[in-house]
Amino acid sequence: MATATVPRVRTKKIAPYAENVEILRSAVFHTPKNAFAHSDALVAIPDGALAIHAGRIAACGDYIAVRAQYPDALVRDLREGCILPGFIDTHIHFPQVRIIGGLGHSLLDWLEELALPAESQLADTAHARIVAREFVHGLVSHGTTTALVFGSHFAEATAELFCAAEHRGLRVASGLVLSDRMLRPDLHQSPDVAYRECKSLIEQFHARARLSYAIMPRFAVSAGEPMLEICQTLLRENPTLAFTTHINESPAEIAEVARLFPHSADYLAVYEKYDLIGRRSVLAHNVHATESELSRLAAQHATVAHCPCSNAALGSGIFPMRRHLNAQVRFALGTDVGGGTGFGMMKEALQASLMQRVAPEPLVLNPAQMLYLATRAGAEALSLDTETGDFAPGKAADLVYLKPSTGSTLHTVLAHTEDPFRKLGALLTLADRESVCEVRVEGDVVYEDKI
Ligand SMILES: [Zn+2]
């Protein structure tokens, strides 16, 4: 397998103060606790500050207190906007950036007509390199600092994604997408080839800089038992890898899985048979889960990636969030580009809130829960919650600075409320890509605009 050229990480240190402490003065919002379990999970600091030293959070609190702690620090005045933790997208597809907006389909025909042709084009590695750059730019320009990404069916294209993410300085977990049937023939690998290519990619990219590797059969429809066995082998050989795939997305897909695995009690059991479900597993969608599946997911501490824009765009159904909460199944948010409607995690959080209002078992999400789902819940899903997801001292300074444009509706709303819940609610409702001014990972600027 050809190895893509590895450019050096393009990050901008906060020189000449890199050895010292830098203070960002701004309104700060974060959720250091699970906002579904704790009513006081939201920390909102109107005149707040983050002190950053060597890429880590040295302090987070009221500006006056942080300033007193670090009187010699450089202070940047960012009071025109707000700082949130960098967003964490737990489900997104690298090859599908150019097919966002293909509305009017359901899952299986959307795959055949739009997604799989786009996936096939990545056999051309030069094309894959361009798409990888477009994809990574889409992430950072929307404030996403960490993502669990479905790579390509082609090893070289997957390597291009890893290199593009490393070049930009993002935290990305990804891998070769595995399928041995039911797609287009050019997207199928034999299990033996898949094993060899995964091993090579793991050696090159797992635990390299901010990258990590995840095992990812596309879904049970396209991964037969020999391929699932390869997944099991790879996870046994590499116990620090994550595992991700799709589950219970649409009724037609579930019927197909039942036809292909007639001896399996349900969809989850297909993966359980090969020991693929555990604390490091992230299963996308789970819109049509049975009670038994929910209780088993909870017992195995797996996480569901909830993708509300995609669920609506493809008509897959309304995510049963209340049932997941009742069963104590962990979940976080994913944009599911390109079945979803774009890279924006704030939009995803808003869509989650709107859909739950009209769900058969409705639920009212508050802004703290929405922020938690877009940040810390994702860090927990990826076992990165000691590293990122909120601004607890010692964690990496992964952040997004949002500034409303003068004259924008967001600017107007923020100027007329002091209530932190309403401010955060306005941000999550009205802020978009245009509001993203600066994004940092571990203190390094990975994106900036309009500062
Ligand atoms: Zn997906």
Coordinates of C-alpha atoms and ligand atoms in Angstrom, one line a residue:
M1 CA 0.0 0.0 0.0
A2 CA 1.4 3.4 -0.9
T3 CA 2.0 5.7 2.0
A4 CA 0.7 9.2 1.5
T5 CA 3.2 12.0 1.9
V6 CA 3.1 13.2 5.5
P7 CA 3.3 17.0 5.8
R8 CA 4.2 18.5 9.1
V9 CA 1.4 19.6 11.4
R10 CA 0.4 23.1 10.3
T11 CA -0.4 24.7 13.6
K12 CA 0.3 28.1 14.9
K13 CA 1.8 28.2 18.4
I14 CA 0.9 31.2 20.6
A15 CA 4.5 32.5 20.3
P16 CA 6.2 34.5 21.6
Y17 CA 4.3 33.6 24.8
A18 CA 4.3 29.8 24.2
E19 CA 6.4 29.3 27.3
N20 CA 4.2 31.5 29.4
V21 CA 0.5 31.7 30.2
E22 CA -2.0 33.2 27.9
I23 CA -5.4 34.3 29.1
L24 CA -8.4 34.4 26.9
R25 CA -11.0 36.8 28.4
S26 CA -14.5 36.0 27.2
A27 CA -17.8 34.6 28.2
V28 CA -17.2 30.9 28.8
F29 CA -19.6 28.0 28.7
H30 CA -18.8 24.3 29.4
T31 CA -20.3 21.2 30.9
P32 CA -17.8 19.4 33.1
K33 CA -20.5 17.0 34.3
N34 CA -23.1 14.8 32.6
A35 CA -26.0 17.3 32.0
F36 CA -28.6 14.5 32.1
A37 CA -27.4 13.4 35.5
H38 CA -26.7 16.8 37.1
S39 CA -28.9 19.8 37.1
D40 CA -25.9 22.1 37.8
A41 CA -23.8 20.7 34.9
L42 CA -23.5 24.0 33.0
V43 CA -20.7 26.3 34.0
A44 CA -21.5 29.7 32.5
I45 CA -19.0 32.6 33.3
P46 CA -20.2 35.9 31.8
D47 CA -16.8 37.7 32.3
G48 CA -14.8 34.6 32.2
A49 CA -11.2 33.6 31.3
L50 CA -9.3 30.6 30.3
A51 CA -5.6 30.5 31.3
I52 CA -3.6 28.3 28.8
H53 CA -0.1 27.0 29.4
A54 CA 1.7 24.7 27.1
G55 CA -1.5 23.8 25.4
R56 CA -3.4 22.8 28.6
I57 CA -6.0 24.6 30.6
A58 CA -4.2 26.1 33.6
A59 CA -7.4 27.8 35.0
C60 CA -11.0 28.5 34.0
G61 CA -13.1 30.9 36.0
D62 CA -14.0 34.6 36.5
Y63 CA -11.6 36.9 34.8
I64 CA -10.6 38.8 37.9
A65 CA -9.7 35.5 39.8
V66 CA -7.8 34.0 36.8
R67 CA -6.0 37.3 36.3
A68 CA -5.0 37.4 39.9
Q69 CA -3.6 33.9 39.6
Y70 CA -1.5 34.8 36.6
P71 CA -0.8 38.6 36.8
D72 CA 2.0 38.4 34.2
A73 CA 0.1 36.6 31.5
L74 CA -0.7 37.9 28.1
V75 CA -4.5 38.8 28.0
R76 CA -6.5 38.6 24.8
D77 CA -9.8 40.4 25.0
L78 CA -12.4 38.3 23.3
R79 CA -15.4 39.7 25.1
E80 CA -17.3 40.3 21.9
G81 CA -17.9 36.6 21.7
C82 CA -18.1 33.3 23.7
I83 CA -15.8 30.4 24.2
L84 CA -17.1 26.8 24.2
P85 CA -15.2 23.5 24.2
G86 CA -14.3 22.3 20.7
F87 CA -17.1 20.2 19.3
I88 CA -16.8 16.4 19.1
D89 CA -18.5 14.7 16.2
T90 CA -18.9 11.0 16.9
H91 CA -20.2 9.9 13.5
I92 CA -19.3 11.4 10.1
H93 CA -18.2 10.0 6.7
F94 CA -15.1 11.4 5.0
P95 CA -16.0 10.4 1.4
Q96 CA -19.4 12.0 1.5
V97 CA -18.6 15.7 1.8
R98 CA -19.6 16.5 -1.8
I99 CA -23.0 14.8 -1.6
I100 CA -24.4 16.8 1.3
G101 CA -27.9 18.0 0.5
G102 CA -29.1 14.9 -1.5
L103 CA -32.5 15.1 0.0
G104 CA -35.6 13.0 -0.8
H105 CA -34.1 9.5 -0.4
S106 CA -34.4 6.8 2.2
L107 CA -31.2 5.0 3.5
L108 CA -30.8 2.1 1.1
D109 CA -31.6 4.0 -2.1
W110 CA -29.5 7.0 -0.9
L111 CA -26.6 4.6 -0.5
E112 CA -27.0 3.2 -3.9
E113 CA -27.7 6.4 -5.8
L114 CA -25.5 8.9 -4.0
A115 CA -23.2 7.6 -1.3
L116 CA -21.6 4.6 -2.8
P117 CA -20.7 6.3 -6.2
A118 CA -19.0 9.0 -4.1
E119 CA -17.2 6.3 -2.1
S120 CA -16.0 4.6 -5.3
Q121 CA -14.4 7.8 -6.6
L122 CA -11.9 7.6 -3.8
A123 CA -10.1 4.8 -5.6
D124 CA -8.3 7.7 -7.2
T125 CA -5.9 8.7 -4.5
A126 CA -5.2 12.2 -6.0
H127 CA -9.0 12.8 -5.8
A128 CA -9.1 11.4 -2.3
R129 CA -6.4 13.9 -1.2
I130 CA -8.5 16.8 -2.4
V131 CA -11.6 15.5 -0.7
A132 CA -9.7 14.9 2.5
R133 CA -8.7 18.5 2.6
E134 CA -12.2 19.6 1.9
F135 CA -13.5 17.3 4.7
V136 CA -11.0 18.5 7.3
H137 CA -11.7 22.1 6.5
G138 CA -15.4 21.4 6.9
L139 CA -14.7 20.1 10.4
V140 CA -12.4 22.8 11.7
S141 CA -14.4 25.7 10.1
H142 CA -17.4 24.6 12.1
G143 CA -15.6 24.4 15.4
T144 CA -15.1 20.6 15.5
T145 CA -11.9 19.6 17.1
T146 CA -12.4 15.9 17.5
A147 CA -14.2 13.4 15.3
L148 CA -14.8 9.7 14.9
V149 CA -14.7 9.4 11.1
F150 CA -15.7 6.7 8.7
G151 CA -12.8 6.5 6.4
S152 CA -12.8 5.1 2.9
H153 CA -13.1 1.6 1.5
F154 CA -9.7 2.2 0.0
A155 CA -6.6 2.1 2.2
E156 CA -4.7 4.8 0.3
A157 CA -7.7 7.2 0.6
T158 CA -8.0 6.5 4.3
A159 CA -4.3 7.3 4.7
E160 CA -4.9 10.6 3.0
L161 CA -7.6 11.4 5.5
F162 CA -5.2 10.7 8.4
C163 CA -2.5 12.8 6.8
A164 CA -4.9 15.7 6.2
A165 CA -6.1 15.6 9.8
E166 CA -2.6 15.5 11.2
H167 CA -1.6 18.3 8.9
R168 CA -4.4 20.4 10.3
G169 CA -3.8 19.3 13.9
L170 CA -7.2 17.7 14.5
R171 CA -8.0 14.8 16.8
V172 CA -9.3 12.1 14.5
A173 CA -10.1 8.5 15.0
S174 CA -10.7 6.7 11.7
G175 CA -10.0 3.6 9.8
L176 CA -10.6 1.5 6.6
V177 CA -14.3 0.9 6.0
L178 CA -14.8 -2.9 5.7
S179 CA -17.3 -4.6 3.4
D180 CA -17.2 -7.9 1.5
R181 CA -20.7 -8.0 -0.1
M182 CA -23.9 -6.2 -1.1
L183 CA -22.3 -2.9 -2.1
R184 CA -20.7 -2.2 -5.5
P185 CA -18.0 -4.8 -6.3
D186 CA -15.3 -2.2 -6.4
L187 CA -16.0 -1.4 -2.7
H188 CA -15.6 -5.0 -1.6
Q189 CA -12.4 -6.3 0.0
S190 CA -11.7 -9.9 0.8
P191 CA -11.3 -10.4 4.6
D192 CA -7.6 -11.3 4.1
V193 CA -6.8 -8.1 2.2
A194 CA -8.9 -6.1 4.8
Y195 CA -6.8 -7.6 7.6
R196 CA -3.5 -6.8 6.0
E197 CA -4.5 -3.3 5.1
C198 CA -5.9 -2.6 8.5
K199 CA -2.7 -3.8 10.1
S200 CA -0.6 -1.6 8.0
L201 CA -2.8 1.5 8.7
I202 CA -2.8 0.7 12.4
E203 CA 1.0 0.6 12.4
Q204 CA 1.2 3.9 10.5
F205 CA -1.5 5.9 12.3
H206 CA -2.7 4.6 15.6
A207 CA -1.6 6.7 18.5
R208 CA 0.4 9.0 16.2
A209 CA 0.1 12.6 17.3
R210 CA -3.6 13.3 17.7
L211 CA -4.7 10.3 15.5
S212 CA -6.1 7.0 16.5
Y213 CA -7.5 4.0 14.7
A214 CA -10.9 2.5 14.8
I215 CA -12.2 -0.8 13.3
M216 CA -15.2 -0.1 11.2
P217 CA -17.3 -2.6 9.2
R218 CA -19.8 -0.4 7.2
F219 CA -22.8 -2.3 8.6
A220 CA -24.0 -5.8 9.0
V221 CA -25.6 -5.8 5.6
S222 CA -22.3 -5.4 3.8
A223 CA -20.0 -7.2 6.3
G224 CA -20.5 -11.0 6.3
E225 CA -19.4 -13.3 9.0
P226 CA -15.8 -13.8 7.7
M227 CA -15.3 -10.0 7.7
L228 CA -16.8 -9.6 11.2
E229 CA -14.4 -12.4 12.4
I230 CA -11.5 -10.3 11.0
C231 CA -12.8 -7.3 13.0
Q232 CA -12.8 -9.5 16.1
T233 CA -9.2 -10.6 15.4
L234 CA -8.0 -7.1 14.9
L235 CA -9.6 -5.9 18.1
R236 CA -8.1 -8.8 20.1
E237 CA -4.7 -8.0 18.7
N238 CA -5.1 -4.3 19.3
P239 CA -7.2 -3.8 22.5
T240 CA -6.8 0.0 22.5
L241 CA -8.6 0.5 19.2
A242 CA -12.1 1.8 19.0
F243 CA -14.9 0.0 17.2
T244 CA -17.7 1.8 15.2
T245 CA -20.4 0.8 12.8
H246 CA -24.1 1.4 12.1
I247 CA -27.1 -0.2 13.8
N248 CA -30.9 0.0 13.6
E249 CA -31.0 3.0 11.3
S250 CA -34.0 2.2 9.1
P251 CA -36.7 -0.5 9.0
A252 CA -35.7 -1.7 5.6
E253 CA -32.1 -2.1 6.7
I254 CA -33.1 -4.0 9.8
A255 CA -35.2 -6.3 7.7
E256 CA -32.3 -7.0 5.4
V257 CA -30.0 -7.8 8.4
A258 CA -32.7 -10.2 9.7
R259 CA -32.7 -11.9 6.2
L260 CA -28.9 -12.1 6.0
F261 CA -28.5 -13.3 9.6
P262 CA -31.5 -15.6 10.1
H263 CA -30.1 -17.1 13.3
S264 CA -29.4 -13.8 15.0
A265 CA -31.9 -12.7 17.6
D266 CA -31.6 -9.1 16.6
Y267 CA -29.3 -6.6 14.9
L268 CA -27.1 -6.1 17.9
A269 CA -26.6 -9.8 18.3
V270 CA -24.8 -9.9 14.9
Y271 CA -22.0 -7.8 16.4
E272 CA -22.1 -9.3 19.8
K273 CA -21.4 -12.8 18.4
Y274 CA -17.9 -11.5 17.5
D275 CA -17.3 -9.6 20.7
L276 CA -17.4 -6.2 19.0
I277 CA -19.5 -4.4 21.6
G278 CA -17.9 -2.8 24.6
R279 CA -16.8 0.5 26.2
R280 CA -14.9 1.5 23.1
S281 CA -17.8 0.8 20.7
V282 CA -19.8 3.6 19.1
L283 CA -22.9 2.5 17.2
A284 CA -24.5 5.0 14.9
H285 CA -28.2 5.7 14.9
N286 CA -30.0 3.0 16.9
V287 CA -33.3 4.6 16.0
H288 CA -35.3 1.4 16.1
A289 CA -33.8 -0.5 19.1
T290 CA -35.6 -3.1 21.1
E291 CA -35.7 -3.1 24.9
S292 CA -33.4 -6.0 25.0
E293 CA -30.8 -4.3 22.7
L294 CA -30.9 -1.2 24.9
S295 CA -30.3 -3.1 28.1
R296 CA -27.4 -5.0 26.5
L297 CA -25.8 -1.8 25.2
A298 CA -26.0 -0.3 28.7
A299 CA -24.5 -3.4 30.3
Q300 CA -21.7 -3.3 27.8
H301 CA -21.1 0.5 28.3
A302 CA -21.3 1.1 24.5
T303 CA -22.2 4.5 23.1
V304 CA -24.8 5.4 20.5
A305 CA -24.0 8.2 18.0
H306 CA -27.2 10.1 17.6
C307 CA -27.5 11.8 14.3
P308 CA -30.8 13.7 14.3
C309 CA -30.3 15.7 11.0
S310 CA -29.6 12.5 9.1
N311 CA -32.4 10.6 10.8
A312 CA -34.8 13.3 9.5
A313 CA -33.2 13.9 6.1
L314 CA -33.3 10.2 5.2
G315 CA -36.7 9.6 6.9
S316 CA -35.1 7.0 9.1
G317 CA -37.2 7.9 12.2
I318 CA -37.1 9.7 15.5
F319 CA -34.4 8.7 17.9
P320 CA -35.9 7.3 21.1
M321 CA -33.8 9.4 23.5
R322 CA -36.1 8.9 26.5
R323 CA -35.8 5.1 26.1
H324 CA -32.0 5.4 25.9
L325 CA -32.0 7.5 29.1
N326 CA -34.3 5.1 30.9
A327 CA -32.1 2.2 29.9
Q328 CA -29.0 4.2 30.8
V329 CA -27.4 3.8 27.4
R330 CA -24.8 6.4 26.7
F331 CA -25.2 8.6 23.6
A332 CA -23.5 11.6 21.9
L333 CA -24.0 13.5 18.7
G334 CA -22.9 12.9 15.2
T335 CA -23.5 14.9 12.0
D336 CA -23.5 11.8 9.7
V337 CA -22.2 13.9 6.7
G338 CA -23.3 13.3 4.0
G339 CA -26.6 11.7 5.0
G340 CA -26.8 14.5 7.5
T341 CA -27.2 18.2 6.6
G342 CA -23.7 19.5 7.3
F343 CA -20.8 19.8 9.6
G344 CA -22.4 22.1 12.2
M345 CA -22.6 20.4 15.6
M346 CA -24.6 23.3 17.1
K347 CA -27.2 22.7 14.3
E348 CA -27.1 19.0 15.3
A349 CA -27.8 19.8 18.9
L350 CA -30.6 22.1 17.9
Q351 CA -32.1 19.4 15.7
A352 CA -31.8 16.9 18.5
S353 CA -33.8 19.3 20.7
L354 CA -36.5 19.9 18.1
M355 CA -37.0 16.3 17.2
Q356 CA -37.3 15.3 20.9
R357 CA -40.1 17.8 21.3
V358 CA -42.2 16.0 18.8
A359 CA -41.0 12.4 19.6
P360 CA -43.6 9.8 20.5
E361 CA -42.1 9.9 24.0
P362 CA -41.2 13.6 24.0
L363 CA -38.4 15.1 25.9
V364 CA -37.4 18.7 26.5
L365 CA -33.7 19.2 26.2
N366 CA -32.2 22.3 28.0
P367 CA -29.2 24.2 26.5
A368 CA -26.8 22.5 29.0
Q369 CA -27.8 19.1 27.8
M370 CA -27.4 20.2 24.2
L371 CA -23.9 21.5 24.8
Y372 CA -23.0 18.4 26.8
L373 CA -24.1 16.2 23.8
A374 CA -22.0 18.2 21.4
T375 CA -18.9 18.2 23.6
R376 CA -18.2 16.2 26.7
A377 CA -20.5 13.3 25.8
G378 CA -18.5 12.8 22.7
A379 CA -15.3 12.8 24.7
E380 CA -16.7 10.1 27.0
A381 CA -17.8 8.1 23.9
L382 CA -14.2 8.1 22.6
S383 CA -12.6 7.5 26.0
L384 CA -11.0 11.0 25.7
D385 CA -12.8 12.6 28.6
T386 CA -9.6 13.0 30.6
E387 CA -8.1 14.9 27.7
T388 CA -10.9 17.0 26.1
G389 CA -14.6 17.9 26.2
D390 CA -14.6 20.6 28.8
F391 CA -12.3 23.2 30.5
A392 CA -11.2 21.3 33.6
P393 CA -7.7 22.3 34.6
G394 CA -5.1 20.0 33.1
K395 CA -7.1 19.2 30.0
A396 CA -6.1 20.1 26.5
A397 CA -7.1 23.6 25.4
D398 CA -9.5 22.5 22.7
L399 CA -11.9 25.3 22.1
V400 CA -14.0 27.3 19.7
Y401 CA -14.4 31.1 19.9
L402 CA -17.7 32.2 18.5
K403 CA -18.4 35.8 17.8
P404 CA -21.7 37.1 16.4
S405 CA -21.4 39.4 13.4
T406 CA -22.4 42.9 14.1
G407 CA -26.0 43.3 12.9
S408 CA -26.7 39.6 13.0
T409 CA -29.8 38.3 14.8
L410 CA -27.5 36.4 17.2
H411 CA -25.8 39.7 18.1
T412 CA -29.2 41.3 18.8
V413 CA -30.4 38.4 20.9
L414 CA -27.2 38.1 23.0
A415 CA -27.2 41.9 23.6
H416 CA -30.6 41.7 25.2
T417 CA -30.3 38.9 27.7
E418 CA -28.1 38.3 30.7
D419 CA -29.5 34.9 31.5
P420 CA -26.8 32.3 30.8
F421 CA -29.2 29.6 29.7
R422 CA -30.9 32.0 27.3
K423 CA -27.5 33.1 26.0
L424 CA -26.4 29.5 25.4
G425 CA -29.8 28.7 23.9
A426 CA -29.4 31.6 21.5
L427 CA -25.9 30.4 20.5
L428 CA -27.1 26.9 19.9
T429 CA -30.1 28.1 17.9
L430 CA -28.5 31.0 15.9
A431 CA -24.7 30.5 15.7
D432 CA -23.4 28.9 12.6
R433 CA -20.3 28.5 10.6
E434 CA -20.2 32.3 10.1
S435 CA -19.8 32.8 13.9
V436 CA -16.7 30.6 14.2
C437 CA -13.7 32.9 14.6
E438 CA -11.0 30.8 16.1
V439 CA -10.5 27.1 16.8
R440 CA -7.8 25.6 18.9
V441 CA -6.6 22.1 19.6
E442 CA -4.2 21.7 22.5
G443 CA -3.7 25.4 22.4
D444 CA -2.7 25.4 18.7
V445 CA -4.7 27.5 16.4
V446 CA -6.2 25.1 13.8
Y447 CA -8.6 27.6 12.2
E448 CA -9.1 31.3 12.4
D449 CA -11.3 33.8 10.6
K450 CA -12.4 37.4 11.1
I451 CA -10.4 38.0 14.3
Ligands
ZN1 ZN -23.2 6.8 8.8

